[in-house]
JSON list of C-alpha atoms in Angstrom, two decimals:
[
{"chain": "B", "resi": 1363, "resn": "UNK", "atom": "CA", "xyz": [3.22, -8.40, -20.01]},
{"chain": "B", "resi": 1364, "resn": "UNK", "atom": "CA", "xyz": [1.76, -9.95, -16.83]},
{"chain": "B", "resi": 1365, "resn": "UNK", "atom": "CA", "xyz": [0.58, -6.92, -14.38]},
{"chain": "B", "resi": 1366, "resn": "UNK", "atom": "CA", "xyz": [-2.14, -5.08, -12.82]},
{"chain": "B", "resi": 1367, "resn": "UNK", "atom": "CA", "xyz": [-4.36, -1.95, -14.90]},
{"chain": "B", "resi": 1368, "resn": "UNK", "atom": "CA", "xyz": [-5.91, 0.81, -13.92]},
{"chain": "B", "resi": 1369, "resn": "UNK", "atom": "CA", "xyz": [-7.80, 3.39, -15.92]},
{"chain": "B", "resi": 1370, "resn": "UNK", "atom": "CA", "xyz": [-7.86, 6.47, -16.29]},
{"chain": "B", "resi": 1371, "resn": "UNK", "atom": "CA", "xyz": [-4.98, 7.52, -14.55]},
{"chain": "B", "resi": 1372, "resn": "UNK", "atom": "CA", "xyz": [-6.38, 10.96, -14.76]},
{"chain": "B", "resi": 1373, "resn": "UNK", "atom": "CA", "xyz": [-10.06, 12.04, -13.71]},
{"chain": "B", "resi": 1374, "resn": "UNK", "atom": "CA", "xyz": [-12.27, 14.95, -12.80]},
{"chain": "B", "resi": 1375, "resn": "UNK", "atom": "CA", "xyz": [-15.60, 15.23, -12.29]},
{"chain": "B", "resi": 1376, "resn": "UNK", "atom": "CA", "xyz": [-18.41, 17.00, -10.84]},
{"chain": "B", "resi": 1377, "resn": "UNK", "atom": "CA", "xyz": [-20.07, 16.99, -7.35]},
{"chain": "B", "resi": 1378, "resn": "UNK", "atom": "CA", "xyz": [-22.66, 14.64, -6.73]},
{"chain": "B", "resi": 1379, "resn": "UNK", "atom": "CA", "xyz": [-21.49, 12.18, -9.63]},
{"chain": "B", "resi": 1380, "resn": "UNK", "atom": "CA", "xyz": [-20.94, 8.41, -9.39]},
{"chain": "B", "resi": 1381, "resn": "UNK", "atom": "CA", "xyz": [-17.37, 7.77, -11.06]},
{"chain": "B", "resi": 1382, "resn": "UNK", "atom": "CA", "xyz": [-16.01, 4.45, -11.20]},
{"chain": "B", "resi": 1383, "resn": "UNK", "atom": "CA", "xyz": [-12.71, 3.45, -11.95]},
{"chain": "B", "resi": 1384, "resn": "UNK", "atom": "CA", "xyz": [-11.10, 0.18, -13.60]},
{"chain": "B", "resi": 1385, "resn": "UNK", "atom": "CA", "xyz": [-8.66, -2.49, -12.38]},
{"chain": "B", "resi": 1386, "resn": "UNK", "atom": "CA", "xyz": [-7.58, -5.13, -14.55]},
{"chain": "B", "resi": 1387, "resn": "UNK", "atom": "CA", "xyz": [-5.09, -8.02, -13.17]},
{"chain": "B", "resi": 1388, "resn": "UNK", "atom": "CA", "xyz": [-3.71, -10.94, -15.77]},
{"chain": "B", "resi": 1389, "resn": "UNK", "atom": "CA", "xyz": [-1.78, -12.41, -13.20]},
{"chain": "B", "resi": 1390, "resn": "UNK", "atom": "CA", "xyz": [-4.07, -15.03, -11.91]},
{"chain": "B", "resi": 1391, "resn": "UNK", "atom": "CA", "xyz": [-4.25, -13.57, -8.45]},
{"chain": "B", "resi": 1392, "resn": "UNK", "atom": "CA", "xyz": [-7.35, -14.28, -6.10]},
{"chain": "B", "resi": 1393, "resn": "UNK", "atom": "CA", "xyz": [-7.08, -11.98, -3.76]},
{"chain": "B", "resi": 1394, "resn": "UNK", "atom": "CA", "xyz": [-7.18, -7.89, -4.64]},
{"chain": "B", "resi": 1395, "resn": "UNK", "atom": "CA", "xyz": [-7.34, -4.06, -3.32]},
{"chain": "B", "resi": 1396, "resn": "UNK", "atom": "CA", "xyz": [-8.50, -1.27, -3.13]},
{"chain": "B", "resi": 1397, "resn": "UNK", "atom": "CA", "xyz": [-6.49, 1.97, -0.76]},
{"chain": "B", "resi": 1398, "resn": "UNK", "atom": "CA", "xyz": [-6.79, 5.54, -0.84]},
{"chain": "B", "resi": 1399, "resn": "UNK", "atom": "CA", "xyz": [-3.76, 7.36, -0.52]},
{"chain": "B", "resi": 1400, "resn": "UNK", "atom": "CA", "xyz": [-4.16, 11.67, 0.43]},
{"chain": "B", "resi": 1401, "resn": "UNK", "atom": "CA", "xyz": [-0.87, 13.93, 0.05]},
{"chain": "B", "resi": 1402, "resn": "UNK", "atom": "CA", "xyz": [1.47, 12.91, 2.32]},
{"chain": "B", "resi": 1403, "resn": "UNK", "atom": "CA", "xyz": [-0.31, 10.20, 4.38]},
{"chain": "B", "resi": 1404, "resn": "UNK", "atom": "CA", "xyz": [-0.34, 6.25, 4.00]},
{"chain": "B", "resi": 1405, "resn": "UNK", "atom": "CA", "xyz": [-2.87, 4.25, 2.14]},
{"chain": "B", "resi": 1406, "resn": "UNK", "atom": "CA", "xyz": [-6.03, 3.29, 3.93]},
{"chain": "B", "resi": 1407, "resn": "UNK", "atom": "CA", "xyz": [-8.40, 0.09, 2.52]},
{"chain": "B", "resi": 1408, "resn": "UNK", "atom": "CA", "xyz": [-11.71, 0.77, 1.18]},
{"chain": "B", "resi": 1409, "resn": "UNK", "atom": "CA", "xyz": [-12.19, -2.75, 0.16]},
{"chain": "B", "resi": 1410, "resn": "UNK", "atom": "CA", "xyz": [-10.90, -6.30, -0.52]},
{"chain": "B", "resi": 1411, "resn": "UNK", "atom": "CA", "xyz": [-11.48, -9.22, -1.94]},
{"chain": "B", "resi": 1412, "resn": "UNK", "atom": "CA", "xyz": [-9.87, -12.82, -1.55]},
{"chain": "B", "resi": 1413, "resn": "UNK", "atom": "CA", "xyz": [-12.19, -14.72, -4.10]},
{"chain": "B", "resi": 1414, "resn": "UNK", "atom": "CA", "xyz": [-14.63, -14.04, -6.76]},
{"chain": "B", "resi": 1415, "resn": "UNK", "atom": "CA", "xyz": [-18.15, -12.67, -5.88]},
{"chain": "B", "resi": 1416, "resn": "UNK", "atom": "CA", "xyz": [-16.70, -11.84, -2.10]},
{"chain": "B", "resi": 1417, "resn": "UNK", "atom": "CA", "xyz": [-15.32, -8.64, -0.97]},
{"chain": "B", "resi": 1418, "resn": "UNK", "atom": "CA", "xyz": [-14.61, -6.82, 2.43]},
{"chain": "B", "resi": 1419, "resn": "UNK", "atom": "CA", "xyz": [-14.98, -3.58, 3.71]},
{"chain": "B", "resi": 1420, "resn": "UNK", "atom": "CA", "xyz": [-11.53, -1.40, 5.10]},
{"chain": "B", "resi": 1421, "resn": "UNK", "atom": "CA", "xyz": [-11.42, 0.73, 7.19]},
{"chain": "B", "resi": 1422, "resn": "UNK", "atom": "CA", "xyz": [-13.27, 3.83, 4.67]},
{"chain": "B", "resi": 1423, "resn": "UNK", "atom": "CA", "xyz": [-15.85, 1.89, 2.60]},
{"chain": "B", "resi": 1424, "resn": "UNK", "atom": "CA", "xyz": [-18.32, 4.27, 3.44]},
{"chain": "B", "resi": 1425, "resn": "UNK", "atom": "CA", "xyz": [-19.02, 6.21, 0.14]},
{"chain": "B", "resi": 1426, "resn": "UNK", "atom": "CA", "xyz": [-17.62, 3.50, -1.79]},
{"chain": "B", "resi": 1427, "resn": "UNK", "atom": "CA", "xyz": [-18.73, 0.29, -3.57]},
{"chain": "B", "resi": 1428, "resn": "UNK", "atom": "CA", "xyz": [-16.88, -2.36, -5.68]},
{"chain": "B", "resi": 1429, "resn": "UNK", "atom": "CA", "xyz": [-17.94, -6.02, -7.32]},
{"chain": "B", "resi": 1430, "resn": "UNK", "atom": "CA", "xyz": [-15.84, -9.06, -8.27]},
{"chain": "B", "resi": 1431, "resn": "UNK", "atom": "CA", "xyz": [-17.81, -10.84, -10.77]},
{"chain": "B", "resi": 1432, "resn": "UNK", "atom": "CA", "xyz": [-14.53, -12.12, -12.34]},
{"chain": "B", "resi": 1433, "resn": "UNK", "atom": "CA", "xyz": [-11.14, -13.11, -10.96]},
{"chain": "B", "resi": 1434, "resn": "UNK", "atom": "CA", "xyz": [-9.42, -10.28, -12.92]},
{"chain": "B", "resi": 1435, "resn": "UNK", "atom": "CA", "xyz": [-11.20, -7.20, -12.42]},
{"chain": "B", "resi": 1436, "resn": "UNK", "atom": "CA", "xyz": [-12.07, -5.31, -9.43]},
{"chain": "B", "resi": 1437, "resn": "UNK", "atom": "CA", "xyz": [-14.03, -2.01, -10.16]},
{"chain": "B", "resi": 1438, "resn": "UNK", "atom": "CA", "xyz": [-14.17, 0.89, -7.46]},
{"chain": "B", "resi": 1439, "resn": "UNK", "atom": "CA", "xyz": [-17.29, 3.35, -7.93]},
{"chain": "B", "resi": 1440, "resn": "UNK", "atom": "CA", "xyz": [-16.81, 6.66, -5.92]},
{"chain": "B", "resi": 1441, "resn": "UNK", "atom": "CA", "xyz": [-20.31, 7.59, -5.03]},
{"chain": "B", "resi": 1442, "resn": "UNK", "atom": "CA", "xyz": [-21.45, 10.81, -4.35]},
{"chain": "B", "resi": 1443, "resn": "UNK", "atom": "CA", "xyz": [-22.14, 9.59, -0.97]},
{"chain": "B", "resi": 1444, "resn": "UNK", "atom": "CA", "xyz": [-18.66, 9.93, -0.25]},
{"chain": "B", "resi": 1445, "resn": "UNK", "atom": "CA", "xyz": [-17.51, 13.17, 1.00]},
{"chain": "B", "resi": 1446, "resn": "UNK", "atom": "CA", "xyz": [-14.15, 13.64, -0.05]},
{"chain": "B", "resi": 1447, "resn": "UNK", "atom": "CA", "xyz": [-13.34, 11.84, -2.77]},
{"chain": "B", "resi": 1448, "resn": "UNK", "atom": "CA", "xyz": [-10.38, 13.82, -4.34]},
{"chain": "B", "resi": 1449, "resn": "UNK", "atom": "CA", "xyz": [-7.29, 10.86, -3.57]},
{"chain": "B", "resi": 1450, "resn": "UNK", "atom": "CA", "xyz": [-5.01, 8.80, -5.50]},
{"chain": "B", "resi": 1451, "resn": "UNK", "atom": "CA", "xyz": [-6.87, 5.44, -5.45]},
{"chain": "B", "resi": 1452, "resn": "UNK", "atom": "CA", "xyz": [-4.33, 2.21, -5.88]},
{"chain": "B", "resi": 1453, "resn": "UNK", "atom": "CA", "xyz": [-5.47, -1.36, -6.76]},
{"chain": "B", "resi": 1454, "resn": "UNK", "atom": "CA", "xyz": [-3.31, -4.40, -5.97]},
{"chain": "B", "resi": 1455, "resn": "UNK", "atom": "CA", "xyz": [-3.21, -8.08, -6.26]},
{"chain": "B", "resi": 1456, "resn": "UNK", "atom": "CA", "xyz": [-1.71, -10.06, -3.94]},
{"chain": "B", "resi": 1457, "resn": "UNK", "atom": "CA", "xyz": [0.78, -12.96, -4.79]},
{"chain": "B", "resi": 1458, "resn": "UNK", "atom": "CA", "xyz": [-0.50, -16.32, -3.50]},
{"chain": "B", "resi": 1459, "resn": "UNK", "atom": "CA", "xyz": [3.08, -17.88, -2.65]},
{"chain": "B", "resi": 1460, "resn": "UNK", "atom": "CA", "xyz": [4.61, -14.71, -1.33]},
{"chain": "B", "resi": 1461, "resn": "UNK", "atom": "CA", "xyz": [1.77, -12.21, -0.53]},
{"chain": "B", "resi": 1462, "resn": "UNK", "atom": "CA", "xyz": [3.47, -9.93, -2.10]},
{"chain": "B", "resi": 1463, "resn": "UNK", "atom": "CA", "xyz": [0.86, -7.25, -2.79]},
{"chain": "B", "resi": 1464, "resn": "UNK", "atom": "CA", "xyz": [1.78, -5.80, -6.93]},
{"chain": "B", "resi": 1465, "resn": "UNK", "atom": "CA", "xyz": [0.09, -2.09, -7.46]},
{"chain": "B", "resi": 1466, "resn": "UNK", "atom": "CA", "xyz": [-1.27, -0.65, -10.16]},
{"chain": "B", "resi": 1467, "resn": "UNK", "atom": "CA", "xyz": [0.13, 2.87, -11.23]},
{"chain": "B", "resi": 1468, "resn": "UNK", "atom": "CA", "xyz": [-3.06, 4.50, -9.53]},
{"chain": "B", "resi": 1469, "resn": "UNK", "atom": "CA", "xyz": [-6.08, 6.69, -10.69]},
{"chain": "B", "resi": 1470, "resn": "UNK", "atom": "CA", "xyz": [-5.99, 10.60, -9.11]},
{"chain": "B", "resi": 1471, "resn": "UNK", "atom": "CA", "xyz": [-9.36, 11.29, -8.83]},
{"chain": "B", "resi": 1472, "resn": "UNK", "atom": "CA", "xyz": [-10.13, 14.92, -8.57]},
{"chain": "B", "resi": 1473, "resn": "UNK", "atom": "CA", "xyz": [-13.92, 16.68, -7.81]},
{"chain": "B", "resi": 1474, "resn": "UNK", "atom": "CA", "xyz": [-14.37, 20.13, -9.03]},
{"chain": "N", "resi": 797, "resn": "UNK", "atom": "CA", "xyz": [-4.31, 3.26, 18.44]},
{"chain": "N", "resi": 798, "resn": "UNK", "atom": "CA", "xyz": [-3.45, 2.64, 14.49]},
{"chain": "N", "resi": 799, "resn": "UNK", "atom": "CA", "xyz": [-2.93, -1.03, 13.48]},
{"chain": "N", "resi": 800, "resn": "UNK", "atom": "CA", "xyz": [0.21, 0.30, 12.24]},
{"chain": "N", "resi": 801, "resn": "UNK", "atom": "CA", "xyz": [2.26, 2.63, 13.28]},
{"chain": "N", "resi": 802, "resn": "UNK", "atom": "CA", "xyz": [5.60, 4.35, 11.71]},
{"chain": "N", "resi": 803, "resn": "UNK", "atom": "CA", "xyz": [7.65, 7.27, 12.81]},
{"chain": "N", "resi": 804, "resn": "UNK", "atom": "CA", "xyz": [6.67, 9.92, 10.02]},
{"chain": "N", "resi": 805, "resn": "UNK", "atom": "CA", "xyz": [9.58, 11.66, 9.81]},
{"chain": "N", "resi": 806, "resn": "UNK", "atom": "CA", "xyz": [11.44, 13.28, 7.74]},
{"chain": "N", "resi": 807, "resn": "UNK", "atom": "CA", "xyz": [14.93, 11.46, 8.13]},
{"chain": "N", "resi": 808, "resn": "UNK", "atom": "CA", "xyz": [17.21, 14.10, 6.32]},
{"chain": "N", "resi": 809, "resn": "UNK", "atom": "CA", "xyz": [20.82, 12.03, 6.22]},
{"chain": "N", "resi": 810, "resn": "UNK", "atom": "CA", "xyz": [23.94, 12.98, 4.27]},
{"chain": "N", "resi": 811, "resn": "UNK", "atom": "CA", "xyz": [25.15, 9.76, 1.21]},
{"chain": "N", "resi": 812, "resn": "UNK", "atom": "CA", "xyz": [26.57, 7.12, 2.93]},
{"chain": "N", "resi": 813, "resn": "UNK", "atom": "CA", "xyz": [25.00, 7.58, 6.25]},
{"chain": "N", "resi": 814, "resn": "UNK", "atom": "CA", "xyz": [22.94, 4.43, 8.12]},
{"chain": "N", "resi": 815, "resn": "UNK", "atom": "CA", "xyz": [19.71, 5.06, 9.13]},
{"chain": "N", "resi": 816, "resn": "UNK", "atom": "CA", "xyz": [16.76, 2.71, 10.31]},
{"chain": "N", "resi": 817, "resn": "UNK", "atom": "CA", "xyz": [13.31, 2.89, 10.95]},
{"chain": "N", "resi": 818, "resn": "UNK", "atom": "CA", "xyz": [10.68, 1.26, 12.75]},
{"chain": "N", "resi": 819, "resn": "UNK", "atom": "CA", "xyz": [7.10, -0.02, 12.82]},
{"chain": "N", "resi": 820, "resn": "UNK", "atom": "CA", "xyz": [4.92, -0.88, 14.99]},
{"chain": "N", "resi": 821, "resn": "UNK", "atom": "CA", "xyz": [2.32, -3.27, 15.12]},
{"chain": "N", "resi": 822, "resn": "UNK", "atom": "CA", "xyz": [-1.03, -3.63, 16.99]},
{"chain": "N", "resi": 823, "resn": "UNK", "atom": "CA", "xyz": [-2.31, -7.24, 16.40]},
{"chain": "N", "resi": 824, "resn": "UNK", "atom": "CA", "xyz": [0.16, -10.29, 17.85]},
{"chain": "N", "resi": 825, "resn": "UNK", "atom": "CA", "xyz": [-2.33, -12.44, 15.08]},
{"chain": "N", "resi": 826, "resn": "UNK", "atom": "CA", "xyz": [-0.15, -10.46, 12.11]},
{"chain": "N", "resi": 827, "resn": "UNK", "atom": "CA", "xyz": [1.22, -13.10, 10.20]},
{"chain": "N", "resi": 828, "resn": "UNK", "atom": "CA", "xyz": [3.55, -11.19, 7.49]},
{"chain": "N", "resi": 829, "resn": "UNK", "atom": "CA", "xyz": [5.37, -8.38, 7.11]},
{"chain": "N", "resi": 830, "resn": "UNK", "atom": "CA", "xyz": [6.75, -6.55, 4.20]},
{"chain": "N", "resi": 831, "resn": "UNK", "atom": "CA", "xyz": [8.92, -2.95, 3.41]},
{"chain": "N", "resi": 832, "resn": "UNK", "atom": "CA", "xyz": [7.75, -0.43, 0.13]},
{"chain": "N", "resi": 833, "resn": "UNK", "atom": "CA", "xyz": [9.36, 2.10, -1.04]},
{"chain": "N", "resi": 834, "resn": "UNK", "atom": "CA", "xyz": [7.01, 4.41, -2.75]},
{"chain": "N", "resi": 835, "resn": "UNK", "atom": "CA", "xyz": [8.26, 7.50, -5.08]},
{"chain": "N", "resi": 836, "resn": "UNK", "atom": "CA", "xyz": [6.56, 11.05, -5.41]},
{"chain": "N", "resi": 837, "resn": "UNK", "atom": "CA", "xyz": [3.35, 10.45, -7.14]},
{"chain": "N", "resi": 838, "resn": "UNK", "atom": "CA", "xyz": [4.16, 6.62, -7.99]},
{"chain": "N", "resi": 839, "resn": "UNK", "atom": "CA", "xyz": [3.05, 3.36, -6.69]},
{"chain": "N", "resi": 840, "resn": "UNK", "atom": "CA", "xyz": [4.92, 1.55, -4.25]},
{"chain": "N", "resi": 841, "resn": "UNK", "atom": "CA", "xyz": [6.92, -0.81, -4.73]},
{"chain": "N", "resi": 842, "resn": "UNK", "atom": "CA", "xyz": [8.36, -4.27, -2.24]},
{"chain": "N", "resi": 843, "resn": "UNK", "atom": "CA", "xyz": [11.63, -3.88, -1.18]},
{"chain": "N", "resi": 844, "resn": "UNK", "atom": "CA", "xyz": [11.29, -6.82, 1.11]},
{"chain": "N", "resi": 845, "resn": "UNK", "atom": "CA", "xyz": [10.07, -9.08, 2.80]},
{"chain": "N", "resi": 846, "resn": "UNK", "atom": "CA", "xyz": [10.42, -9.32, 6.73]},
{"chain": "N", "resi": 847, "resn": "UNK", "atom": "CA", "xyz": [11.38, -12.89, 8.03]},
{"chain": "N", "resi": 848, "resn": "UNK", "atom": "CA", "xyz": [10.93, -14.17, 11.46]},
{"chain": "N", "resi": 849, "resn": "UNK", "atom": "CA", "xyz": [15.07, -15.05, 11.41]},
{"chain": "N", "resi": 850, "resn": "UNK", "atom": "CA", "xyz": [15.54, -11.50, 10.10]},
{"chain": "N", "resi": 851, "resn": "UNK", "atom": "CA", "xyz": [17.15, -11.00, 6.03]},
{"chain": "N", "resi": 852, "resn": "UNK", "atom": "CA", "xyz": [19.22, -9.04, 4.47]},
{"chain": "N", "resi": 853, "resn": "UNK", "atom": "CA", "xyz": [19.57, -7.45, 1.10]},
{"chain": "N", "resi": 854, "resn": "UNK", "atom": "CA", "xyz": [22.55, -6.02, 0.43]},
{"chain": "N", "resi": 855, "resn": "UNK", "atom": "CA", "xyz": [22.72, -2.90, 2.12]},
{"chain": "N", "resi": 856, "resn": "UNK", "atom": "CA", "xyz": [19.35, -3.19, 3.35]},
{"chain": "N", "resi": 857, "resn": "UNK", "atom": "CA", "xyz": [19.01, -4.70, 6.39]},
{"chain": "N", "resi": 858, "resn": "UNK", "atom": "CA", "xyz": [15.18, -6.12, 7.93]},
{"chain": "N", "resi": 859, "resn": "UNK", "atom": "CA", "xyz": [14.20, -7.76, 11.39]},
{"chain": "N", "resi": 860, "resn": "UNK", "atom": "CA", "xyz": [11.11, -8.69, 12.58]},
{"chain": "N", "resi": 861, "resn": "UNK", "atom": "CA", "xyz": [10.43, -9.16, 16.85]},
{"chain": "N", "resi": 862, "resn": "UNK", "atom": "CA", "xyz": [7.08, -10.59, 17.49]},
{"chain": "N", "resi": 863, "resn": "UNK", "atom": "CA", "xyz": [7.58, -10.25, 21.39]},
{"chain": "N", "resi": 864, "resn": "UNK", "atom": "CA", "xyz": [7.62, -6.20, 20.99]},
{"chain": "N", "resi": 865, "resn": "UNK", "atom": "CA", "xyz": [6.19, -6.40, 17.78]},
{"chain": "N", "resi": 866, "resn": "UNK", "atom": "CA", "xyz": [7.58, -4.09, 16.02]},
{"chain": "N", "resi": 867, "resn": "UNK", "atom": "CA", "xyz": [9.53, -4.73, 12.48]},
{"chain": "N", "resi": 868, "resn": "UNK", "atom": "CA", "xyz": [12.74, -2.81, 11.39]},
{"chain": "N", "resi": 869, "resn": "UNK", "atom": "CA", "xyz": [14.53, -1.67, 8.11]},
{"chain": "N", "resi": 870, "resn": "UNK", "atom": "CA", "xyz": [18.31, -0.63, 8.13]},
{"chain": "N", "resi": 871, "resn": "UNK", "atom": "CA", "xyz": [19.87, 1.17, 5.69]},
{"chain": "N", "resi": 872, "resn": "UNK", "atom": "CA", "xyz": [23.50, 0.93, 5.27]},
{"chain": "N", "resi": 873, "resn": "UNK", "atom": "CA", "xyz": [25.61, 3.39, 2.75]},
{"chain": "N", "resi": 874, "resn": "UNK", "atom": "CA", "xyz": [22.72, 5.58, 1.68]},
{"chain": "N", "resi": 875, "resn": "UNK", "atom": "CA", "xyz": [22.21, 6.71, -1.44]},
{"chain": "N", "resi": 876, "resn": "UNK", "atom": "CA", "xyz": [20.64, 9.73, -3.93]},
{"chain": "N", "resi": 877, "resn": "UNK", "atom": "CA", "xyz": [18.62, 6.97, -5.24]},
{"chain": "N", "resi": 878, "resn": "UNK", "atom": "CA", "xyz": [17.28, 5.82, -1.44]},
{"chain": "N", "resi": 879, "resn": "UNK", "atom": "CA", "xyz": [15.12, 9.00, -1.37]},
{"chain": "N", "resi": 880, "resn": "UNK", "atom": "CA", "xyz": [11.40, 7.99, -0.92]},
{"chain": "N", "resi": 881, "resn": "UNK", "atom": "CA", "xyz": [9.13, 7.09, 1.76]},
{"chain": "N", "resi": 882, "resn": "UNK", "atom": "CA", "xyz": [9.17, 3.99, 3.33]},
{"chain": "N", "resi": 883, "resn": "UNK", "atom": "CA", "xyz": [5.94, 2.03, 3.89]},
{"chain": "N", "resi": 884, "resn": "UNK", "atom": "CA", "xyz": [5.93, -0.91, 6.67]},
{"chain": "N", "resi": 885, "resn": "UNK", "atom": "CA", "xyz": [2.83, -3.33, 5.89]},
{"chain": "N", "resi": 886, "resn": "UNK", "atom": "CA", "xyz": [1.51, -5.72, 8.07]},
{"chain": "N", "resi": 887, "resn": "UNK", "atom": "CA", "xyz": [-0.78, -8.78, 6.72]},
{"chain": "N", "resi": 888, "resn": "UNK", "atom": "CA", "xyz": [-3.71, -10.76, 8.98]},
{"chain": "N", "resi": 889, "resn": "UNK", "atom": "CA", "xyz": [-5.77, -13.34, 6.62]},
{"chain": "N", "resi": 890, "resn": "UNK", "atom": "CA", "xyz": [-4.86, -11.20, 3.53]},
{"chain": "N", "resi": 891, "resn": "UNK", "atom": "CA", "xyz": [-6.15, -7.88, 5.61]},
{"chain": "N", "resi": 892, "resn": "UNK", "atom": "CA", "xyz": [-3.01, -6.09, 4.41]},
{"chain": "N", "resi": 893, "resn": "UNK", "atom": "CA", "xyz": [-2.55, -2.86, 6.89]},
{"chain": "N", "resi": 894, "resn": "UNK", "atom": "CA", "xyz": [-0.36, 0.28, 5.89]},
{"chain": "N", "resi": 895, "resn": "UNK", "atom": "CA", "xyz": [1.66, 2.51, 7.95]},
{"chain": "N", "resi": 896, "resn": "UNK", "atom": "CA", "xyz": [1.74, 5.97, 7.00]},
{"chain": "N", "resi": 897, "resn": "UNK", "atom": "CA", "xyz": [5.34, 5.61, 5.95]},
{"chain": "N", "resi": 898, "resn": "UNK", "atom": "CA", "xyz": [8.58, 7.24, 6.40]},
{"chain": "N", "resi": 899, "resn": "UNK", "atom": "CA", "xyz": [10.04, 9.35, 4.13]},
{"chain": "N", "resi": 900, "resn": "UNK", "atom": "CA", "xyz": [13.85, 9.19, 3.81]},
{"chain": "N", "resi": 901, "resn": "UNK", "atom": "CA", "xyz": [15.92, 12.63, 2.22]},
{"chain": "N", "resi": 902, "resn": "UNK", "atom": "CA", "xyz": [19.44, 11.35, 1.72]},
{"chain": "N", "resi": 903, "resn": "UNK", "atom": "CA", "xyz": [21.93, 14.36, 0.86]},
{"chain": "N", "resi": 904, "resn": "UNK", "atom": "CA", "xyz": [24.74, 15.06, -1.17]}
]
């Protein structure tokens, strides 16, 4: 089935650790995303990229880094430069004709 | 001011009452506009898209004023199944912006 995949939909770990966390798209989108999305509030960007081997920073990349060495992947690696990383992190492609923006079912990062 | 901008709520409305909400916008370059839903703990989801002419979708009802800019979703004969919040996103050159959403409670 055609969609977008992230793993693992579940994660702890420790202060002060670099954790990075997958997305997988087989729907031959350019463009994807990366929010952050805390209890009860909207989702902010971190980062975005329209095309292979170029991404953007949102409005929180601080903390944050990501690569797009292939169209279907877009890793996010939570650094332990950012400060409060406990979130539900969603990735999304974007349709080209519509711009419809398809999600992921999200990772929920937690730091102990 | 946010980019985008939504009333929070909550909207607490008894089945089969109409209810809308509305966003706000910041930049007059926005080119598209779309409605989520989004469920407890899940990812959102389209509901629709936002057309200059305005569209409907059966009982949901969305209009888009670029003057004011602001865009709207109308809710006719709520449901049980309408509870969620409601997330109005705004796209500039694939920058796609989130409100903070609205979340709908519809009664029995």
């Amino acid at each position: 089935d055609g969609g977008i995949t992230q793993s693992p939909k579940y994660l702890f770990r420790k202060e002060g650790q670099n954790v990075t966390l997958s997305c997988e798209q087989n729907l031959n989108h350019d463009a994807m995303y990366w929010y952050r999305q805390d209890p009860g509030q909207g989702l902010r960007l971190i980062y975005y990229s329209q095309i292979v081997n170029d991404f953007q920073k949102g409005d929180i990349a601080e903390g944050y880094s990501v690569s797009r060495e292939k169209k279907e992947s877009f890793p996010l690696t939570v650094t332990s430069a950012q400060k409060n990383p406990t979130a539900f992190y969603l990735c999304a492609s974007q349709g080209m004709n519509t711009g419809e923006l398809f999600f992921g079912e999200g990772s929920r990062l937690t730091v102990l | 001011r946010k980019e985008v901008e939504q009333d929070p709520g909550p909207f607490n409305v008894p089945e089969g009452a109409t209810v809308a909400f509305n966003c706000t916008y910041s930049n007059s370059a926005s080119q598209s506009f779309f409605w989520y839903r989004q469920d407890c703990r899940k990812e959102p989801k389209l509901l629709m898209s936002v057309y200059s002419s305005g569209n409907e979708d059966g009982r949901f009802t969305a209009q888009l004023n670029r003057a004011s800019q602001y865009i709207s979703l109308l809710i006719r004969d709520s449901k049980l199944s309408d509870s969620a919040t409601y997330l109005c996103v705004v796209n500039r050159n694939n920058d796609m912006r989130f409100g903070a959403g609205t979340r709908l409670t519809v009664k029995p």
